[in-house]
CSV table of C-alpha atoms and ligand atoms in Angstrom, one decimal:
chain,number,residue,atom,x,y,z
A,233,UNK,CA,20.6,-17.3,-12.1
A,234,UNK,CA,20.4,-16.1,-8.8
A,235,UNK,CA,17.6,-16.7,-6.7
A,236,UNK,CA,16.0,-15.9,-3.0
A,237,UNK,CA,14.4,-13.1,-1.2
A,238,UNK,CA,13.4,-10.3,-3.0
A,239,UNK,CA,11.0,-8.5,-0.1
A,240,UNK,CA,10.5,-9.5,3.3
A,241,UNK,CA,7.8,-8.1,5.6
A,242,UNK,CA,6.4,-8.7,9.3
A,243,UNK,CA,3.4,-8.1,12.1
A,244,UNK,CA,3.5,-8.4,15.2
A,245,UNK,CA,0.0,-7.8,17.6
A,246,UNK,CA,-0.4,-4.7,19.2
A,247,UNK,CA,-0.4,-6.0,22.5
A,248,UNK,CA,2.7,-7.3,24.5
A,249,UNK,CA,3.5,-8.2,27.8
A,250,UNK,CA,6.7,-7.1,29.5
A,251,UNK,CA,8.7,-10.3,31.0
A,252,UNK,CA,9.9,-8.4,34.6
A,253,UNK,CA,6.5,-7.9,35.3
A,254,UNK,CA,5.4,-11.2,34.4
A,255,UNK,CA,8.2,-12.7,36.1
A,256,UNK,CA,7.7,-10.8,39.2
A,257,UNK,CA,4.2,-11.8,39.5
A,258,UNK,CA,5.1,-15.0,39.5
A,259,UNK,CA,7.2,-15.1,42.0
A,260,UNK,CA,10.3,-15.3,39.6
A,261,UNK,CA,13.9,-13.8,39.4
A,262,UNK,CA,13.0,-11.3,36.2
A,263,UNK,CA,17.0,-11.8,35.4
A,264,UNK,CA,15.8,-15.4,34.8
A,265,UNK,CA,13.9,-14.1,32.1
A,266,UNK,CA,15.7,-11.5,30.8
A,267,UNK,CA,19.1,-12.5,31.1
A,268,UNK,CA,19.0,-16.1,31.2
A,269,UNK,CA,16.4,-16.9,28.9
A,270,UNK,CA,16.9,-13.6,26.8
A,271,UNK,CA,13.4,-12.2,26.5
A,272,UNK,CA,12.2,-8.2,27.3
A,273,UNK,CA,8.7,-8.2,25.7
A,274,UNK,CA,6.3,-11.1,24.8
A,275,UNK,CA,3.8,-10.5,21.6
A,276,UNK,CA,0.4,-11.5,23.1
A,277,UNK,CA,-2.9,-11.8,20.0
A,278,UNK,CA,-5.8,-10.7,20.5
A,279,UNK,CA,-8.5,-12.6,19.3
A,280,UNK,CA,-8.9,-10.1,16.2
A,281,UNK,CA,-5.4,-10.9,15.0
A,282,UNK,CA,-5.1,-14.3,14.8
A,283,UNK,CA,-2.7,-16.4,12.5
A,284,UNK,CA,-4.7,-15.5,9.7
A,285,UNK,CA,-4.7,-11.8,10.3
A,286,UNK,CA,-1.4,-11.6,11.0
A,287,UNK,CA,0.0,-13.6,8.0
A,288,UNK,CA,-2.3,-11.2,5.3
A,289,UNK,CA,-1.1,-7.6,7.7
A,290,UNK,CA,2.7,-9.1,7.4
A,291,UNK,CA,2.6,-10.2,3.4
A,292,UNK,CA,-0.2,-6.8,2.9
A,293,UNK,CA,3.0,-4.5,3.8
A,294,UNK,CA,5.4,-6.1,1.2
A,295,UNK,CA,3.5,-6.6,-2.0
A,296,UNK,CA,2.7,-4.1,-4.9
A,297,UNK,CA,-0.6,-5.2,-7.6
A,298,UNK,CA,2.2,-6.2,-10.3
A,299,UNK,CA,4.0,-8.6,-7.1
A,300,UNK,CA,0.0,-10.0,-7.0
A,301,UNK,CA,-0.2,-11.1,-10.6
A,302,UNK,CA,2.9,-12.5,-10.8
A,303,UNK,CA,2.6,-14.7,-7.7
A,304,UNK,CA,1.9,-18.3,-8.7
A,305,UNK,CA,1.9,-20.0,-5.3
A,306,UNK,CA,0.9,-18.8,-1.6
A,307,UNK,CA,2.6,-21.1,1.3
A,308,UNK,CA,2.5,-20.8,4.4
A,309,UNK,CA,4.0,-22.0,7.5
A,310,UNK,CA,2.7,-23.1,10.6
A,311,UNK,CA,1.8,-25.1,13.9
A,312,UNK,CA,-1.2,-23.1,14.6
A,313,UNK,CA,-3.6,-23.8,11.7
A,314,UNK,CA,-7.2,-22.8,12.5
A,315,UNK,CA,-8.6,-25.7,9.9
A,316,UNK,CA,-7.5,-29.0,9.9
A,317,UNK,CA,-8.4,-29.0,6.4
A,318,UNK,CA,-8.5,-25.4,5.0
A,319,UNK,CA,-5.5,-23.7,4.8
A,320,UNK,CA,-4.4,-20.0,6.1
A,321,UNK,CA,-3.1,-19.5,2.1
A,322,UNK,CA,-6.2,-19.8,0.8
A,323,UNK,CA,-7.8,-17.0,3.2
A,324,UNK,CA,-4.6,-15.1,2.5
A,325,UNK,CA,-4.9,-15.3,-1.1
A,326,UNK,CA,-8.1,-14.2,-1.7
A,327,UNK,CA,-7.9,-11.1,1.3
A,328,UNK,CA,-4.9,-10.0,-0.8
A,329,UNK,CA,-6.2,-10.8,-4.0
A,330,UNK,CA,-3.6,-12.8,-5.7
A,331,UNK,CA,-4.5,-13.7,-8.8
A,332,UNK,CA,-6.4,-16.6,-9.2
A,333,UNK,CA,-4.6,-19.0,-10.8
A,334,UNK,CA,-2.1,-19.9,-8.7
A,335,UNK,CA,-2.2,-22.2,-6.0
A,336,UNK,CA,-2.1,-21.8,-1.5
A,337,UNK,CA,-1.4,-24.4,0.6
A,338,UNK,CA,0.0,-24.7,4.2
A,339,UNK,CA,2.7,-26.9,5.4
A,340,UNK,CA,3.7,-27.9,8.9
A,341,UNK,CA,6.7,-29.4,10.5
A,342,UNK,CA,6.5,-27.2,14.0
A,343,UNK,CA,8.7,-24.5,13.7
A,344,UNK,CA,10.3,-25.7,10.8
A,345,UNK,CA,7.5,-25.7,8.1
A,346,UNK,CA,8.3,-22.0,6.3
A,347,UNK,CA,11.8,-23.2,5.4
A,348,UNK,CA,10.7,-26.0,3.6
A,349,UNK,CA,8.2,-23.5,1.9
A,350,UNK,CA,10.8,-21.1,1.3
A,351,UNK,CA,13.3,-23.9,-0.1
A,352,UNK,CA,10.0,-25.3,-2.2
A,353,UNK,CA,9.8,-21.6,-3.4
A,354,UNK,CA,13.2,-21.0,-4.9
A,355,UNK,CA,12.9,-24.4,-6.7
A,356,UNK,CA,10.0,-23.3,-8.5
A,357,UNK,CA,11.0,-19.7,-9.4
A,358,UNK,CA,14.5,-21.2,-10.5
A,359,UNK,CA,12.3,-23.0,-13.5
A,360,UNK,CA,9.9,-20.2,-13.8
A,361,UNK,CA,12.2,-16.9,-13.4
A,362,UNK,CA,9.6,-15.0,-14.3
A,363,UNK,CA,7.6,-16.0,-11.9
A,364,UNK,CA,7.4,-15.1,-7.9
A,365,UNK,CA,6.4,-17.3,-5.0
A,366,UNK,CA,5.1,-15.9,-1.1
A,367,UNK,CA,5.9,-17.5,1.7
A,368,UNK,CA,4.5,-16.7,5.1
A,369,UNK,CA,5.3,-18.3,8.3
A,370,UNK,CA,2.8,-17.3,10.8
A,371,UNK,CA,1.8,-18.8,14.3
A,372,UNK,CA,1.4,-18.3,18.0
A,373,UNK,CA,3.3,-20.0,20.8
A,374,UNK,CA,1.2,-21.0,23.7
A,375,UNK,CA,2.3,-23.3,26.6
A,376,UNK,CA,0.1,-21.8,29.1
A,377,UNK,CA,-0.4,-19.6,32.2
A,378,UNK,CA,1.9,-20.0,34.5
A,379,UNK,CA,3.9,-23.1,33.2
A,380,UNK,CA,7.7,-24.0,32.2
A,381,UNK,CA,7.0,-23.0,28.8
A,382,UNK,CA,5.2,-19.2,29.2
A,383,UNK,CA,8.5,-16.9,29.1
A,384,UNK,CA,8.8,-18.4,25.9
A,385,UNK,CA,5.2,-17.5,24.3
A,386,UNK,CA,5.0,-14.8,21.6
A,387,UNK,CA,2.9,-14.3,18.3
A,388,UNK,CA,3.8,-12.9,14.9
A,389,UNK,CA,4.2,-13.1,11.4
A,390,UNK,CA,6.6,-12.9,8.7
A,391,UNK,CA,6.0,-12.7,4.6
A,392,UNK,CA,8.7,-13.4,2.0
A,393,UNK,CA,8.3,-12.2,-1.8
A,394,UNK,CA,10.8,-14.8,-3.7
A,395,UNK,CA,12.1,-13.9,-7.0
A,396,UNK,CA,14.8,-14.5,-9.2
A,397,UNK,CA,17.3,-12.2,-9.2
A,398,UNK,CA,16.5,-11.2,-5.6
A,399,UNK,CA,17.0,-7.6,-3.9
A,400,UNK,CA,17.5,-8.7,-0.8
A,401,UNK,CA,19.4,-12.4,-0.1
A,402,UNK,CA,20.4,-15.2,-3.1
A,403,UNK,CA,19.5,-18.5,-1.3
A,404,UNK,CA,22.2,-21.7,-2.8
A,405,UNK,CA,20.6,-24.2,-4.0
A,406,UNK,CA,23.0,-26.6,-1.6
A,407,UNK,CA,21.8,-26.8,1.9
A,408,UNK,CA,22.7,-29.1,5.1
A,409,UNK,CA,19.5,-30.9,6.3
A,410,UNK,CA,18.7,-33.5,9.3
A,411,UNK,CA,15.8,-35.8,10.4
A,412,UNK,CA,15.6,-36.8,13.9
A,413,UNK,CA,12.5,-38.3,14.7
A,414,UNK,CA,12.2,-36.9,18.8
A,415,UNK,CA,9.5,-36.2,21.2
A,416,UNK,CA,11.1,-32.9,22.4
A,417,UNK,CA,8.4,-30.6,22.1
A,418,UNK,CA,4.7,-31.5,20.1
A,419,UNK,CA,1.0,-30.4,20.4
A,420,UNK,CA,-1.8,-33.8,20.0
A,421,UNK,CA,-4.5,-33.2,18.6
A,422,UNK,CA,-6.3,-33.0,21.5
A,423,UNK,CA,-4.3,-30.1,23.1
A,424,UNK,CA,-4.8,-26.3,23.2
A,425,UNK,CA,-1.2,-26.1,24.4
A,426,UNK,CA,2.2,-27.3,23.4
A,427,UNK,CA,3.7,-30.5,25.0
A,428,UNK,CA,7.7,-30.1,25.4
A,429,UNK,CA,10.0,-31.7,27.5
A,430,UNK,CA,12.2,-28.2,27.8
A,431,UNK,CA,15.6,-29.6,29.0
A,432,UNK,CA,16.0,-32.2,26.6
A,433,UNK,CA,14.3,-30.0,23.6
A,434,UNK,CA,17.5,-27.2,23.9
A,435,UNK,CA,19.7,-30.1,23.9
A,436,UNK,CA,18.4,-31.5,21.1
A,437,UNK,CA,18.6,-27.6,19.5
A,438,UNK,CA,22.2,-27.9,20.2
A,439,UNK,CA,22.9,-31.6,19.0
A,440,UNK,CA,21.4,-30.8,15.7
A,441,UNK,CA,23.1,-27.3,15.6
A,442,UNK,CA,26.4,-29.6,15.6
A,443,UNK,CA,25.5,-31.8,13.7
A,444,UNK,CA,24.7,-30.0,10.9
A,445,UNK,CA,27.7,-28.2,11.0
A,446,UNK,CA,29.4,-31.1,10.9
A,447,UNK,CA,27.5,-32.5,8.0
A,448,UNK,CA,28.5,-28.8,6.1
A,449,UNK,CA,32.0,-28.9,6.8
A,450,UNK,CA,32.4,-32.7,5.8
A,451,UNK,CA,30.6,-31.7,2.1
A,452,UNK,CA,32.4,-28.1,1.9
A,453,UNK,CA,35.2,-27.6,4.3
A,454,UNK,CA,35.7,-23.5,4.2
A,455,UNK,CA,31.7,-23.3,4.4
A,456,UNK,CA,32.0,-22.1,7.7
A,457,UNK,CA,35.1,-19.4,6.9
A,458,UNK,CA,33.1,-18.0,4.2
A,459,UNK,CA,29.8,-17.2,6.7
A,460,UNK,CA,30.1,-13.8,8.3
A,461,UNK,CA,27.1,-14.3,10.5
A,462,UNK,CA,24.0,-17.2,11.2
A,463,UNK,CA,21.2,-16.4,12.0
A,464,UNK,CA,18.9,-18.9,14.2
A,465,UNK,CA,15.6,-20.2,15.1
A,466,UNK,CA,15.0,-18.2,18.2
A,467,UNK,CA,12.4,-19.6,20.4
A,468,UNK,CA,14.3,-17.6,23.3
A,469,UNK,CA,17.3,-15.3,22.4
A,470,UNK,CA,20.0,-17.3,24.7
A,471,UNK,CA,18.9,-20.4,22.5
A,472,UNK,CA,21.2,-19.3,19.5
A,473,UNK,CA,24.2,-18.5,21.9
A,474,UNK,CA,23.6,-21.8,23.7
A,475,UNK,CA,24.2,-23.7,20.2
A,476,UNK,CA,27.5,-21.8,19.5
A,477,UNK,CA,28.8,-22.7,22.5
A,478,UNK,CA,28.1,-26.5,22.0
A,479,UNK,CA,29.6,-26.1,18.7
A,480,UNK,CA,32.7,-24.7,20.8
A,481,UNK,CA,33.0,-27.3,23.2
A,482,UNK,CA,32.5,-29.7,20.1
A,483,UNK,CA,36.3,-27.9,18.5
A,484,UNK,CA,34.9,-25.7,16.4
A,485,UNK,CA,37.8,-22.8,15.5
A,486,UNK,CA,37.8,-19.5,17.8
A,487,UNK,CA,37.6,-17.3,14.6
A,488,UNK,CA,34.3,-18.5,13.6
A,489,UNK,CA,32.6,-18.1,17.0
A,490,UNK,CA,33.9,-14.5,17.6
A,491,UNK,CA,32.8,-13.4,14.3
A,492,UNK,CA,29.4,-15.1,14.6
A,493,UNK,CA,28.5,-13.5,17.8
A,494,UNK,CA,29.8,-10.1,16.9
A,495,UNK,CA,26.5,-10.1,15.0
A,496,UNK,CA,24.5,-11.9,17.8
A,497,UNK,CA,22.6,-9.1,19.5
A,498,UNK,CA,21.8,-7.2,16.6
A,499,UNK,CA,20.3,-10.6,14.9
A,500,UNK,CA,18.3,-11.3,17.7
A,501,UNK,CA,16.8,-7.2,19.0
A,502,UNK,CA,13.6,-8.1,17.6
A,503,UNK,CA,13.2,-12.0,18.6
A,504,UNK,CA,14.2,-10.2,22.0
A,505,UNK,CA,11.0,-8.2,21.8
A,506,UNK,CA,8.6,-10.3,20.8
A,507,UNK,CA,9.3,-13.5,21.7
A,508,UNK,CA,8.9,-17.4,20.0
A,509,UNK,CA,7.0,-16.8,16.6
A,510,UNK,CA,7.4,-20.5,16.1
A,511,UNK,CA,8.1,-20.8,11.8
A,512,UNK,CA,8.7,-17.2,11.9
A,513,UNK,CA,11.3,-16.8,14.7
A,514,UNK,CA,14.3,-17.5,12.3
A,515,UNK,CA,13.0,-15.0,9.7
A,516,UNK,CA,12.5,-12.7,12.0
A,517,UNK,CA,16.1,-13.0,13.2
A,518,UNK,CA,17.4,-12.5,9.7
A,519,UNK,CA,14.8,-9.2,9.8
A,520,UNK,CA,16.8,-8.3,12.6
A,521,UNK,CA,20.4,-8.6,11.7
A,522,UNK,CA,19.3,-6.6,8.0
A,523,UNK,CA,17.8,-4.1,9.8
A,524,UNK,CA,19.9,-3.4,12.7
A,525,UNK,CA,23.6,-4.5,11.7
A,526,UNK,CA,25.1,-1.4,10.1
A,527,UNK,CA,28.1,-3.3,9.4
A,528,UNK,CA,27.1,-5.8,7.3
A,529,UNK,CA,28.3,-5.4,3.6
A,530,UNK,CA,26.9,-6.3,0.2
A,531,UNK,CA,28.1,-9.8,-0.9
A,532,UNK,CA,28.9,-11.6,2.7
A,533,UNK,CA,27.2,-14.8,3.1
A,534,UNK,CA,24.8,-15.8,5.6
A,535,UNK,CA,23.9,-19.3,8.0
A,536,UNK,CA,20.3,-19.6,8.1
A,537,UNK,CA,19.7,-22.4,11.1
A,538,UNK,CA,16.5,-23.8,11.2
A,539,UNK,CA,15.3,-26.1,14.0
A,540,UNK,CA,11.5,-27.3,14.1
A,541,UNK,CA,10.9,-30.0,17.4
A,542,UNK,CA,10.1,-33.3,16.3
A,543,UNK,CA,13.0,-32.8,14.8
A,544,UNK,CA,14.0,-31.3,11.4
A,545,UNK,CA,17.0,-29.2,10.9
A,546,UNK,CA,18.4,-26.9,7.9
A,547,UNK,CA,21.5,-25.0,7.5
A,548,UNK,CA,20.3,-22.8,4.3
A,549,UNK,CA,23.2,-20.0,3.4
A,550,UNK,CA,22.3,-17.0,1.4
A,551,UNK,CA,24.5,-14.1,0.2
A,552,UNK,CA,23.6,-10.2,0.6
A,553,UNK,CA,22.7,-8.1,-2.6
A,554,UNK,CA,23.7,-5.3,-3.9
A,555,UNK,CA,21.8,-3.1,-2.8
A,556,UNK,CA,20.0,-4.7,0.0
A,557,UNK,CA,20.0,-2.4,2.6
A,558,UNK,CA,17.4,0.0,0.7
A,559,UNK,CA,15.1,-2.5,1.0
A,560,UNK,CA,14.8,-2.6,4.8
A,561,UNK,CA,12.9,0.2,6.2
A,562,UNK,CA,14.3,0.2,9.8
A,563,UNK,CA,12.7,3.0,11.2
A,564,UNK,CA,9.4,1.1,10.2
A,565,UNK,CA,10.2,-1.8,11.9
A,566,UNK,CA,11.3,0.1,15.3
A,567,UNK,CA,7.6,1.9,14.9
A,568,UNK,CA,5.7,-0.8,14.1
A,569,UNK,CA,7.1,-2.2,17.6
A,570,UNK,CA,6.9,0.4,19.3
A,571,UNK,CA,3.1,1.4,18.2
A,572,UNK,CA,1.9,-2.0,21.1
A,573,UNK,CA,0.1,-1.2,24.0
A,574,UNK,CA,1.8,-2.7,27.2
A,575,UNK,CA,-0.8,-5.6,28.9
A,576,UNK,CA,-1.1,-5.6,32.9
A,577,UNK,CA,-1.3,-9.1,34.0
A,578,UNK,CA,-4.6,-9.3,34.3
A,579,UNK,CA,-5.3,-8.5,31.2
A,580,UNK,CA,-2.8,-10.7,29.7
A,581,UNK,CA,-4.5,-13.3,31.2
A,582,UNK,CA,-8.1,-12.5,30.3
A,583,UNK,CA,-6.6,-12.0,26.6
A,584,UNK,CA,-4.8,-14.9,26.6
A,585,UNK,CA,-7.5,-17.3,28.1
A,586,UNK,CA,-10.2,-15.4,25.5
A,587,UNK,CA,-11.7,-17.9,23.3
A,588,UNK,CA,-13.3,-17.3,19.7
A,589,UNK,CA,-17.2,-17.9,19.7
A,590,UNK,CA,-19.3,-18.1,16.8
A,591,UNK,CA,-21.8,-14.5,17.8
A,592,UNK,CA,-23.7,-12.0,15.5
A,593,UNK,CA,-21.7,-9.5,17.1
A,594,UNK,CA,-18.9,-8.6,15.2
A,595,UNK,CA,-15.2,-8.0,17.0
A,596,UNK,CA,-14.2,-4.6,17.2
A,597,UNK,CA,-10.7,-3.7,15.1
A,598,UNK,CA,-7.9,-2.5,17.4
A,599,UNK,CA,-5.7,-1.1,14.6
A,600,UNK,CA,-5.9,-0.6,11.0
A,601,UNK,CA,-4.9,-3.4,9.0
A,602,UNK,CA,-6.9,-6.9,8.5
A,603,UNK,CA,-8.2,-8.3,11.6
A,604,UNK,CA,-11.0,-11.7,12.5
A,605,UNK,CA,-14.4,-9.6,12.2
A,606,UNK,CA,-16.6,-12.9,13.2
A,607,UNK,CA,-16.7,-16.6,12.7
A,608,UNK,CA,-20.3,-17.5,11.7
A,609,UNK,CA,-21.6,-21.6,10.4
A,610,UNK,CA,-17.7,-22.3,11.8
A,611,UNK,CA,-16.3,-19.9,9.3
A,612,UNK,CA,-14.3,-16.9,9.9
A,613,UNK,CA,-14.7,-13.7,8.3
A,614,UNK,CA,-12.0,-11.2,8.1
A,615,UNK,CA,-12.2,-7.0,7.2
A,616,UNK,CA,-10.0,-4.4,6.6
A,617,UNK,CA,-9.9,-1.8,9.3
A,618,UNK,CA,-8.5,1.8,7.2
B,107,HMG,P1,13.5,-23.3,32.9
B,107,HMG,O1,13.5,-24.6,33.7
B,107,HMG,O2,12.4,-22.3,33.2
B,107,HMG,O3,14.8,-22.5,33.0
B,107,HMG,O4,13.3,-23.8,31.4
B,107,HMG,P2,16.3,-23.0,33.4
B,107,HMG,O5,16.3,-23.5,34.8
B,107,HMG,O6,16.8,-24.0,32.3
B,107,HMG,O7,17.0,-21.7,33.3
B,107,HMG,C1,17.1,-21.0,32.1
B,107,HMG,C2,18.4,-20.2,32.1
B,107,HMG,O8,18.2,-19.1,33.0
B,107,HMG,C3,19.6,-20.9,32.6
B,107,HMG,O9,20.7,-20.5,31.8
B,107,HMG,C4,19.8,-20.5,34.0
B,107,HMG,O10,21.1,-20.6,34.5
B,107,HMG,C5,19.4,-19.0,33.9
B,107,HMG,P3,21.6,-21.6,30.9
B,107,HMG,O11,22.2,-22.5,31.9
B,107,HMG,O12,20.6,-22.3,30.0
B,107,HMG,O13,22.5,-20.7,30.2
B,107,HMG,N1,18.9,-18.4,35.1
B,107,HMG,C6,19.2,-17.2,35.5
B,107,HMG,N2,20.0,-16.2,34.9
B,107,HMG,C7,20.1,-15.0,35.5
B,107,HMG,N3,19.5,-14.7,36.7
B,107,HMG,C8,18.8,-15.6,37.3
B,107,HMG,C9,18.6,-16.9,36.7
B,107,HMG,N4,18.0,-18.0,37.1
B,107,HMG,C10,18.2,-19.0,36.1
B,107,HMG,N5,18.2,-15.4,38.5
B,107,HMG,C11,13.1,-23.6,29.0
B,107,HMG,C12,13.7,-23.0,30.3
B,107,HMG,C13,13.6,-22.9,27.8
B,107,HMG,C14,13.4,-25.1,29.0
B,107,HMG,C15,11.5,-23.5,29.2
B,107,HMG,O14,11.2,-22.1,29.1
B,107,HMG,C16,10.8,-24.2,28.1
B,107,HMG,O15,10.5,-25.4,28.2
B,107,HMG,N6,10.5,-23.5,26.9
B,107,HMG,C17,9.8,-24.1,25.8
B,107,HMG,C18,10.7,-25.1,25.0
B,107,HMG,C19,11.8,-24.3,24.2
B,107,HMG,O16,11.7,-23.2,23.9
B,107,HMG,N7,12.8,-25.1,23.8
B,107,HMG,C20,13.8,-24.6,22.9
B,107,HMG,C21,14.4,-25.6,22.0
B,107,HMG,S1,13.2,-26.5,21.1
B,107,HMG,C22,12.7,-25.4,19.8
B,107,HMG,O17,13.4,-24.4,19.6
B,107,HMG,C23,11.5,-25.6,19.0
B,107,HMG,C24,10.3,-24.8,19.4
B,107,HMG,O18,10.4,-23.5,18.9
B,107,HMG,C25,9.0,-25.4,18.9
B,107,HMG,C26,8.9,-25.8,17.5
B,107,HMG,O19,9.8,-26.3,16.8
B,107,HMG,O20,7.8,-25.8,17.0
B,107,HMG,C27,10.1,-24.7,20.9
């Protein structure tokens, strides 16, 4: 029985920041930016739409009441939990009222966590086919003002109805997988902000990327001829391209590469316009290729790479269904981008350095949808804005 993702769903703030501006500011080349890191627009959050917020708006737009009482488990991905105890599932479940016996939990290898939730997902539906799981990776990327890190900020969610006999893309149950145990990019405990030693973190991106291909074509050797396109964890859009090209240089055949980047762009248009969504970033790449590849054709099969620091790496392929083009609302997705409000600098700043505080005055909604109304005793209170 086939099995993988039936709906998939996303939010993004309504603020951004656009990367020539920032870059100018800062007394930077905005082609550095734009062309040799690969980013237009940065998501910025408000304090109103934080990771909770975002993860209940991004699963809120995919899910029907009969989706709700058939969902048995809630996980979510992330590196930017707001408990170190409670998890964002449980808020989630009960703001979307799923029923109640099911169970929520978070998981977190840094950018790498909602893969293992989507992979623990598909194992339970495949014993319980009447049954549906939701995963949501939800997080946002902060390295700082003003540091090596910044042009790769961003903020975002993405939700992910599993079922069996899925609408959208039939997940195998083999995959390519690879521990690594690096200090390439990490956050202590003690730290608002992400470490990350940058140089050494892409080339650790790229030495798994090969790796695992490697690993794939020693187990299955026409894996790779049968994959029209990957899709890849995007912290920055040149990342992706940056990993095909080791895999060149490694001897990997010219067929493969030209096919695989024919698909590039369009698989990474919304990554470009919103920046490093951390566990999301590869789902949102797969958003983008479904939504903005005409060409792609019922029954090709898809590379999903997955790449969380520390360092965990998965090469999950899935194959289009029939049909799965009707359930990607495109024009939906270009609005919901294009509904932000572009940040001056300064406000950027004052936004990004805001801090939640426990007040009797409630925050203000910016947009409908569910948003952080107030955190009072240390415990955050959400709403519905109409
Ligand atoms: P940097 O030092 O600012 O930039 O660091 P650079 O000097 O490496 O230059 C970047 C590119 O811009 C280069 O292209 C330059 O040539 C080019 P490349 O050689 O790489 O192809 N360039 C220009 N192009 C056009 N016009 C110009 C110009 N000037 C230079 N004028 C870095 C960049 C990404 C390292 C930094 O932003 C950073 O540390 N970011 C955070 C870490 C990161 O994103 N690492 C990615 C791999 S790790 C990962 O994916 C996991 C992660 O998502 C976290 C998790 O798992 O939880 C981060």
């Amino acid at each position: 029985m086939k099995i993988g993702i039936d709906k998939i769903g996303f939010y993004v703030p309504s603020y951004y920041m656009d990367m020539r501006e920032l870059a100018t500011y800062r007394g930077i080349d905005p082609n550095k930016w734009t062309i040799g890191i690969g980013q237009e627009k940065m998501a910025v959050a408000p304090l109103t739409s934080d990771v909770v917020a975002m993860a209940a708006n991004a699963a809120a737009s995919i899910l029907t009441p009969e989706d709700k009482a058939s969902i048995d488990q809630v996980i979510v991905g992330t590196e930017s939990g707001v408990d170190f105890s409670k998890s964002i599932a449980t808020f989630v479940h009960e703001m979307l009222g799923i029923q109640p016996f099911a169970k929520a939990f978070e998981i977190k290898q840094a950018c790498y966590g909602a893969t293992a939730g989507l992979q623990m997902a598909c194992d339970y539906v495949r014993l319980r086919p009447e049954r549906k799981v939701l995963v949501i990776a939800t997080d946002i990327a902060r390295y700082g003002l003003n540091t090596g890190g910044e042009a790769t900020q961003g903020a975002g969610a993405v939700a992910m109805l599993v079922s069996a006999m899925p609408r959208i893309l039939a997940i195998d149950e083999k995959s390519y997988m690879h521990t690594n145990h690096q200090f390439d990019f990490w956050r202590p405990n003690h730290s608002e902000y992400a470490l990350v030693d940058g140089q050494f973190s892409t080339k650790l991106y790229q030495d798994e990327f090969v790796t695992i291909l490697e690993e794939a074509t020693r187990h299955h050797p026409t894996l790779l001829d049968s994959l029209e396109a990957i899709v890849f964890h995007l912290p920055f859009t040149k990342m992706g391209r940056k990993a095909l090209l080791a895999y060149e240089a490694s001897g990997a055949p010219e067929s493969h590469l030209s096919r695989w980047l024919s698909h590039y762009d369009q698989a990474s248009y919304l990554n470009r316009m919103v920046g490093n969504i951390y566990t999301g970033s590869m789902f949102l790449s797969l958003l983008s290729l479904l939504a903005m590849d005409d060409s792609l054709q019922e029954g090709q099969r898809l590379g999903l790479f997955s790449y969380g620091s520390g360092a965990v790496a998965e090469l999950i392929i899935g194959q289009l269904q029939p049909g799965f083009a009707a359930m990607i609302d495109k024009a939906a997705i270009l609005a919901h981008l294009e509904r932000r409000e572009a940040l001056t600098v300064e406000r950027y700043e004052t936004v990004f350095l805001s801090k939640v505080c426990e007040e009797d005055t409630p925050y203000q909604a910016l947009e409908s949808g569910y948003y952080l109304k107030k955190v009072v005793n240390h415990q955050r209170i959400y709403d519905y804005q109409q």
